[in-house]
Short mmCIF file of C-alpha atoms in Angstrom, two decimals:
data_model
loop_
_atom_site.label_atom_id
_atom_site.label_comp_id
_atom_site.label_asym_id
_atom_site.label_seq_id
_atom_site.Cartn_x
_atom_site.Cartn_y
_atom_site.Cartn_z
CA UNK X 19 29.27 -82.38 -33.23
CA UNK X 20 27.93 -83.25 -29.75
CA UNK X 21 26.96 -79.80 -27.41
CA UNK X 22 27.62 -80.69 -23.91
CA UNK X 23 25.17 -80.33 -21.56
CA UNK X 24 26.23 -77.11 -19.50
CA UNK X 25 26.48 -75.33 -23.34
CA UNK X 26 22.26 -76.65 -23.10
CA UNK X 27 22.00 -75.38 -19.99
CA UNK X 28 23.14 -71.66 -20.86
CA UNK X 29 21.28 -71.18 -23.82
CA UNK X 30 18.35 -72.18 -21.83
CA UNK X 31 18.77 -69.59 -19.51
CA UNK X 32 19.90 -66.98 -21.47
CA UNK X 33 16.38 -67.55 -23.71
CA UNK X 34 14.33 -67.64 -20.28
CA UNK X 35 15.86 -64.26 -19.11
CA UNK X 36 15.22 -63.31 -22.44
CA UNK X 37 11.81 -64.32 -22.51
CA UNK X 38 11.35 -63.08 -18.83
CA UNK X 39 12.47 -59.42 -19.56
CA UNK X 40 10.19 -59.47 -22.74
CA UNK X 41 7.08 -60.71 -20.90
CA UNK X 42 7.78 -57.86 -18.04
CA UNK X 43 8.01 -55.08 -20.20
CA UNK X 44 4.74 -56.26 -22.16
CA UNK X 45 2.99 -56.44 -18.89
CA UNK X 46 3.89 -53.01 -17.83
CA UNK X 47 2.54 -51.75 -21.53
CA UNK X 48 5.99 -51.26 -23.00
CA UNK X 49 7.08 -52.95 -26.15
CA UNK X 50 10.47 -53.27 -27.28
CA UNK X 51 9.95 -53.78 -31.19
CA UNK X 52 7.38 -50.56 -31.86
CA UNK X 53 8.00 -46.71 -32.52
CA UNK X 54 5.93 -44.91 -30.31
CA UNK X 55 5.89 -40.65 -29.92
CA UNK X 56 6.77 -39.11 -26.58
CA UNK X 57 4.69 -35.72 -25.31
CA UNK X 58 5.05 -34.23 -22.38
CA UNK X 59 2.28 -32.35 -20.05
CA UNK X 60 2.61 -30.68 -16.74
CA UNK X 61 -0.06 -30.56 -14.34
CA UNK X 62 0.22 -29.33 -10.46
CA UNK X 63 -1.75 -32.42 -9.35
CA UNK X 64 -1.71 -35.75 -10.58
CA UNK X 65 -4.62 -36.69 -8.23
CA UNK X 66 -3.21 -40.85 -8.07
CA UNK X 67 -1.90 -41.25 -11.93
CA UNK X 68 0.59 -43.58 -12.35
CA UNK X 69 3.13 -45.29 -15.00
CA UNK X 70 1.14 -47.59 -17.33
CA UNK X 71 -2.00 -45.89 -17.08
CA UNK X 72 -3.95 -45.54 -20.46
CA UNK X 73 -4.32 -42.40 -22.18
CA UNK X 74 -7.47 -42.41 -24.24
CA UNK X 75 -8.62 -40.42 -27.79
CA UNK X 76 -12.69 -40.41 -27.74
CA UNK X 77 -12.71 -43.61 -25.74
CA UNK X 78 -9.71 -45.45 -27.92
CA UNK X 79 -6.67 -46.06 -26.08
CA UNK X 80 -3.82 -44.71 -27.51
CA UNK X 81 -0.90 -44.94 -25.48
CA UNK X 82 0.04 -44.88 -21.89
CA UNK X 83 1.67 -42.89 -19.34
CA UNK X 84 5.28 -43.82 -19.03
CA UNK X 85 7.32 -41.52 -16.45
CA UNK X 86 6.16 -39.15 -13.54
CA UNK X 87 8.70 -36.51 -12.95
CA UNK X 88 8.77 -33.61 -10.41
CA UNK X 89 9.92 -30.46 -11.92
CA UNK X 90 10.57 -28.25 -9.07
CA UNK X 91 12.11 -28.31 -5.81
CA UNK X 92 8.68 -28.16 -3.99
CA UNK X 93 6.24 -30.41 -6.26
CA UNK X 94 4.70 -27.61 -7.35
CA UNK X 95 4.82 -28.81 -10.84
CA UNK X 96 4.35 -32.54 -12.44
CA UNK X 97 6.09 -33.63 -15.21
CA UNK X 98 3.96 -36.54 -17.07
CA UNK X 99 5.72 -38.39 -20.07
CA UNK X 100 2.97 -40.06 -22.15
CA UNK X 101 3.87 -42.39 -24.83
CA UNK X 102 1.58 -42.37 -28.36
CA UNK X 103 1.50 -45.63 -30.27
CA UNK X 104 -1.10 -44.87 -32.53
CA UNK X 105 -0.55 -42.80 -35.53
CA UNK X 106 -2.80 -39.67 -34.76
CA UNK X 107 -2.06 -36.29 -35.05
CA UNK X 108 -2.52 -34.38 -32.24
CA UNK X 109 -3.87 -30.06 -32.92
CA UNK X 110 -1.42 -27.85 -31.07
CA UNK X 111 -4.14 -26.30 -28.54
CA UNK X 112 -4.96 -29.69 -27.33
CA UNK X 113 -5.94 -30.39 -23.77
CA UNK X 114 -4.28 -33.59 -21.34
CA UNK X 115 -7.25 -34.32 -18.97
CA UNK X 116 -6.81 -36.82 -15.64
CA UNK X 117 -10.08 -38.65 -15.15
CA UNK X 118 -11.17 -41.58 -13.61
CA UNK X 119 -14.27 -44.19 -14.03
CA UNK X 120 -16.39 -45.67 -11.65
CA UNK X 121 -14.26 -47.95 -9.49
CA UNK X 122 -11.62 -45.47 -9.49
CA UNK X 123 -8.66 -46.00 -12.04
CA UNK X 124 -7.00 -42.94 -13.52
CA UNK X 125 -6.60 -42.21 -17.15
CA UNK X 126 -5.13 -39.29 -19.36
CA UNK X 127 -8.20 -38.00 -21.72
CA UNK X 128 -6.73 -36.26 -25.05
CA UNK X 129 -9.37 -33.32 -26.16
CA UNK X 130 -8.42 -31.93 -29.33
CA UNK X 131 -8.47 -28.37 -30.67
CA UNK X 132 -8.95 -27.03 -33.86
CA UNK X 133 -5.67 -25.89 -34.52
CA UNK X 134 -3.90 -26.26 -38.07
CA UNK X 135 -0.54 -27.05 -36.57
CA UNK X 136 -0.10 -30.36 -34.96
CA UNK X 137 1.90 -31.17 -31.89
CA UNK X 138 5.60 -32.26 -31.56
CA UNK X 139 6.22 -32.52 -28.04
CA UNK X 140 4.05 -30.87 -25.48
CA UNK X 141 0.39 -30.64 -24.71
CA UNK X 142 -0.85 -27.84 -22.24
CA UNK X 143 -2.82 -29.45 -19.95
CA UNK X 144 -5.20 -28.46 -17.64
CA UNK X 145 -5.11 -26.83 -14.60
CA UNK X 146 -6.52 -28.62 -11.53
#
């Protein structure tokens, strides 16, 4: 059975795209073929965080920031969606810190509590 050569042609492409969406999203810091765990915090200044911006356990990375969201008609509130891909357990009175290094790129610190109860969803964070 002989393909023709426009049949070649559109597999190519369709396995470039393929390959070109893939290598976009692993770029950004998203993966397509892992489970990670969504939590939310809300902070009233994001002071320069943005989308693919680590978020950091004692110095590990653990995930990144995925989605900045304004919750009120006036910015008076930030909605930050940060995405876990390691398997920790985060305490329920846990704290979602913005910091930044030296030459100036932002980053979500976890500090845990000492709660028994472990977080589904939401962290408090602090207050700026």
């Amino acid at each position: 059975m002989k393909i023709s050569n426009e049949t070649k042609v559109g597999i190519l492409a369709a396995a470039g795209i393929a390959l070109l969406i893939l290598g976009f999203n692993f770029l950004k810091g998203n993966s397509l073929f892992s489970s990670k765990k969504k939590i939310y915090a809300v902070y009233t200044q994001v002071n320069g965080l943005q989308p693919s911006n680590p978020v950091q356990v004692n110095g590990l990375i653990v995930g990144n920031v995925t989605e900045l969201e304004v919750m009120d008609q006036r910015a008076g509130r930030i909605l930050v969606t940060l995405s876990i891909s390691k398997k920790i357990e985060i305490p329920s009175n846990s704290v979602a810190r913005i910091s930044s290094d030296l030459l100036g790129s932002k980053k979500v610190e976890l500090d845990f509590g000492d709660a028994n109860q472990f977080l589904k969803t939401a962290i408090p964070s602090m207050q700026l």
